[in-house]
Amino acid sequence: MKLQTVSIFVDDQQQAVDFYTGTLGFEVTADVPMGEHRWLTVRLGDSVDATEVSLEPKAHPAAAAFTDALLADGIPFCMLGVDDVQHEYERLVASGVTFSQPPTDVGPVVIAVFEDGCGNLLQLAQLKDA
């Protein structure tokens, strides 16, 4: 068993795919029209074993309430593991990404938090022993 697909709820699917592919480096794995929205998945890397991320529209009231509450409380929706938080921070800032928390050492991990422009906070995390 493996975790195949996870969802991130987004305000705008096109804006999300542009950000996740153009800025973060994900690649589109599926883009299927489904009426008003799309079945839209992306993944990091070219491994078929990589977990896909479904960029889900916030059409359901519960999804909007959930993600709005996380954003208001400053809680990241998910964590992206990286080898060098400082390097990714500098790269993303140069691309115009807004960070709510710069790289911060919190013991065994260095973290930074940024906005995806689609209604979510995401966290970068670097394990110091890795």
PDB file of N, CA and C in Angstrom, residues 17-52:
ATOM      1  N   VAL A  17      -2.172  25.543 -10.785  1.00  0.00           N
ATOM      2  CA  VAL A  17      -1.283  24.745 -11.635  1.00  0.00           C
ATOM      3  C   VAL A  17      -0.107  25.588 -12.124  1.00  0.00           C
ATOM      4  N   ASP A  18      -0.354  26.852 -12.406  1.00  0.00           N
ATOM      5  CA  ASP A  18       0.737  27.745 -12.822  1.00  0.00           C
ATOM      6  C   ASP A  18       1.776  27.869 -11.708  1.00  0.00           C
ATOM      7  N   PHE A  19       1.324  28.034 -10.463  1.00  0.00           N
ATOM      8  CA  PHE A  19       2.240  28.191  -9.337  1.00  0.00           C
ATOM      9  C   PHE A  19       2.970  26.879  -9.014  1.00  0.00           C
ATOM     10  N   TYR A  20       2.209  25.797  -8.910  1.00  0.00           N
ATOM     11  CA  TYR A  20       2.816  24.533  -8.507  1.00  0.00           C
ATOM     12  C   TYR A  20       3.786  23.997  -9.562  1.00  0.00           C
ATOM     13  N   THR A  21       3.520  24.261 -10.844  1.00  0.00           N
ATOM     14  CA  THR A  21       4.447  23.806 -11.885  1.00  0.00           C
ATOM     15  C   THR A  21       5.530  24.852 -12.152  1.00  0.00           C
ATOM     16  N   GLY A  22       5.129  26.083 -12.410  1.00  0.00           N
ATOM     17  CA  GLY A  22       6.080  27.118 -12.802  1.00  0.00           C
ATOM     18  C   GLY A  22       7.002  27.582 -11.698  1.00  0.00           C
ATOM     19  N   THR A  23       6.488  27.640 -10.471  1.00  0.00           N
ATOM     20  CA  THR A  23       7.292  28.165  -9.357  1.00  0.00           C
ATOM     21  C   THR A  23       7.901  27.059  -8.503  1.00  0.00           C
ATOM     22  N   LEU A  24       7.098  26.049  -8.167  1.00  0.00           N
ATOM     23  CA  LEU A  24       7.595  24.995  -7.279  1.00  0.00           C
ATOM     24  C   LEU A  24       8.260  23.830  -8.012  1.00  0.00           C
ATOM     25  N   GLY A  25       7.989  23.671  -9.300  1.00  0.00           N
ATOM     26  CA  GLY A  25       8.659  22.621 -10.061  1.00  0.00           C
ATOM     27  C   GLY A  25       7.913  21.305 -10.170  1.00  0.00           C
ATOM     28  N   PHE A  26       6.634  21.280  -9.798  1.00  0.00           N
ATOM     29  CA  PHE A  26       5.829  20.078  -9.992  1.00  0.00           C
ATOM     30  C   PHE A  26       5.578  19.893 -11.487  1.00  0.00           C
ATOM     31  N   GLU A  27       5.154  18.693 -11.878  1.00  0.00           N
ATOM     32  CA  GLU A  27       4.740  18.456 -13.253  1.00  0.00           C
ATOM     33  C   GLU A  27       3.298  17.970 -13.261  1.00  0.00           C
ATOM     34  N   VAL A  28       2.554  18.335 -14.289  1.00  0.00           N
ATOM     35  CA  VAL A  28       1.163  17.927 -14.418  1.00  0.00           C
ATOM     36  C   VAL A  28       1.121  16.447 -14.784  1.00  0.00           C
ATOM     37  N   THR A  29       0.306  15.682 -14.063  1.00  0.00           N
ATOM     38  CA  THR A  29       0.135  14.260 -14.371  1.00  0.00           C
ATOM     39  C   THR A  29      -1.249  13.960 -14.921  1.00  0.00           C
ATOM     40  N   ALA A  30      -2.222  14.813 -14.653  1.00  0.00           N
ATOM     41  CA  ALA A  30      -3.558  14.657 -15.227  1.00  0.00           C
ATOM     42  C   ALA A  30      -4.223  16.026 -15.274  1.00  0.00           C
ATOM     43  N   ASP A  31      -4.918  16.279 -16.359  1.00  0.00           N
ATOM     44  CA  ASP A  31      -5.679  17.516 -16.516  1.00  0.00           C
ATOM     45  C   ASP A  31      -6.896  17.187 -17.368  1.00  0.00           C
ATOM     46  N   VAL A  32      -7.974  16.813 -16.696  1.00  0.00           N
ATOM     47  CA  VAL A  32      -9.171  16.325 -17.367  1.00  0.00           C
ATOM     48  C   VAL A  32     -10.324  17.273 -17.084  1.00  0.00           C
ATOM     49  N   PRO A  33     -10.927  17.870 -18.125  1.00  0.00           N
ATOM     50  CA  PRO A  33     -12.091  18.735 -17.912  1.00  0.00           C
ATOM     51  C   PRO A  33     -13.235  17.949 -17.264  1.00  0.00           C
ATOM     52  N   MET A  34     -13.858  18.564 -16.259  1.00  0.00           N
ATOM     53  CA  MET A  34     -14.972  17.932 -15.557  1.00  0.00           C
ATOM     54  C   MET A  34     -16.048  18.985 -15.319  1.00  0.00           C
ATOM     55  N   GLY A  35     -16.624  19.461 -16.407  1.00  0.00           N
ATOM     56  CA  GLY A  35     -17.630  20.512 -16.289  1.00  0.00           C
ATOM     57  C   GLY A  35     -16.981  21.827 -15.935  1.00  0.00           C
ATOM     58  N   GLU A  36     -17.440  22.418 -14.838  1.00  0.00           N
ATOM     59  CA  GLU A  36     -16.940  23.712 -14.401  1.00  0.00           C
ATOM     60  C   GLU A  36     -15.489  23.644 -13.901  1.00  0.00           C
ATOM     61  N   HIS A  37     -15.060  22.466 -13.442  1.00  0.00           N
ATOM     62  CA  HIS A  37     -13.717  22.290 -12.873  1.00  0.00           C
ATOM     63  C   HIS A  37     -12.936  21.242 -13.666  1.00  0.00           C
ATOM     64  N   ARG A  38     -11.775  20.862 -13.128  1.00  0.00           N
ATOM     65  CA  ARG A  38     -10.917  19.869 -13.779  1.00  0.00           C
ATOM     66  C   ARG A  38     -10.428  18.856 -12.749  1.00  0.00           C
ATOM     67  N   TRP A  39     -10.175  17.620 -13.216  1.00  0.00           N
ATOM     68  CA  TRP A  39      -9.411  16.660 -12.408  1.00  0.00           C
ATOM     69  C   TRP A  39      -7.976  16.989 -12.735  1.00  0.00           C
ATOM     70  N   LEU A  40      -7.278  17.624 -11.793  1.00  0.00           N
ATOM     71  CA  LEU A  40      -5.968  18.207 -12.039  1.00  0.00           C
ATOM     72  C   LEU A  40      -4.996  17.698 -10.989  1.00  0.00           C
ATOM     73  N   THR A  41      -4.016  16.905 -11.423  1.00  0.00           N
ATOM     74  CA  THR A  41      -3.025  16.392 -10.484  1.00  0.00           C
ATOM     75  C   THR A  41      -1.623  16.773 -10.940  1.00  0.00           C
ATOM     76  N   VAL A  42      -0.752  16.954  -9.954  1.00  0.00           N
ATOM     77  CA  VAL A  42       0.656  17.270 -10.184  1.00  0.00           C
ATOM     78  C   VAL A  42       1.498  16.402  -9.256  1.00  0.00           C
ATOM     79  N   ARG A  43       2.779  16.289  -9.576  1.00  0.00           N
ATOM     80  CA  ARG A  43       3.702  15.572  -8.684  1.00  0.00           C
ATOM     81  C   ARG A  43       5.096  16.160  -8.846  1.00  0.00           C
ATOM     82  N   LEU A  44       5.909  15.918  -7.837  1.00  0.00           N
ATOM     83  CA  LEU A  44       7.317  16.315  -7.882  1.00  0.00           C
ATOM     84  C   LEU A  44       8.131  15.158  -8.428  1.00  0.00           C
ATOM     85  N   GLY A  45       8.967  15.435  -9.401  1.00  0.00           N
ATOM     86  CA  GLY A  45       9.819  14.399  -9.969  1.00  0.00           C
ATOM     87  C   GLY A  45       9.102  13.558 -11.003  1.00  0.00           C
ATOM     88  N   ASP A  46       9.873  12.688 -11.641  1.00  0.00           N
ATOM     89  CA  ASP A  46       9.303  11.883 -12.716  1.00  0.00           C
ATOM     90  C   ASP A  46       9.065  10.432 -12.324  1.00  0.00           C
ATOM     91  N   SER A  47       9.208  10.115 -11.058  1.00  0.00           N
ATOM     92  CA  SER A  47       8.969   8.749 -10.604  1.00  0.00           C
ATOM     93  C   SER A  47       7.472   8.447 -10.601  1.00  0.00           C
ATOM     94  N   VAL A  48       7.103   7.321 -11.166  1.00  0.00           N
ATOM     95  CA  VAL A  48       5.691   6.927 -11.155  1.00  0.00           C
ATOM     96  C   VAL A  48       5.234   6.575  -9.743  1.00  0.00           C
ATOM     97  N   ASP A  49       6.182   6.394  -8.828  1.00  0.00           N
ATOM     98  CA  ASP A  49       5.846   6.092  -7.432  1.00  0.00           C
ATOM     99  C   ASP A  49       5.638   7.346  -6.588  1.00  0.00           C
ATOM    100  N   ALA A  50       5.883   8.517  -7.163  1.00  0.00           N
ATOM    101  CA  ALA A  50       5.722   9.763  -6.408  1.00  0.00           C
ATOM    102  C   ALA A  50       4.244  10.001  -6.094  1.00  0.00           C
ATOM    103  N   THR A  51       3.974  10.530  -4.909  1.00  0.00           N
ATOM    104  CA  THR A  51       2.606  10.871  -4.532  1.00  0.00           C
ATOM    105  C   THR A  51       2.117  12.039  -5.383  1.00  0.00           C
ATOM    106  N   GLU A  52       0.918  11.899  -5.923  1.00  0.00           N
ATOM    107  CA  GLU A  52       0.325  12.965  -6.709  1.00  0.00           C
ATOM    108  C   GLU A  52      -0.474  13.895  -5.794  1.00  0.00           C
TER     109      GLU A  52
END
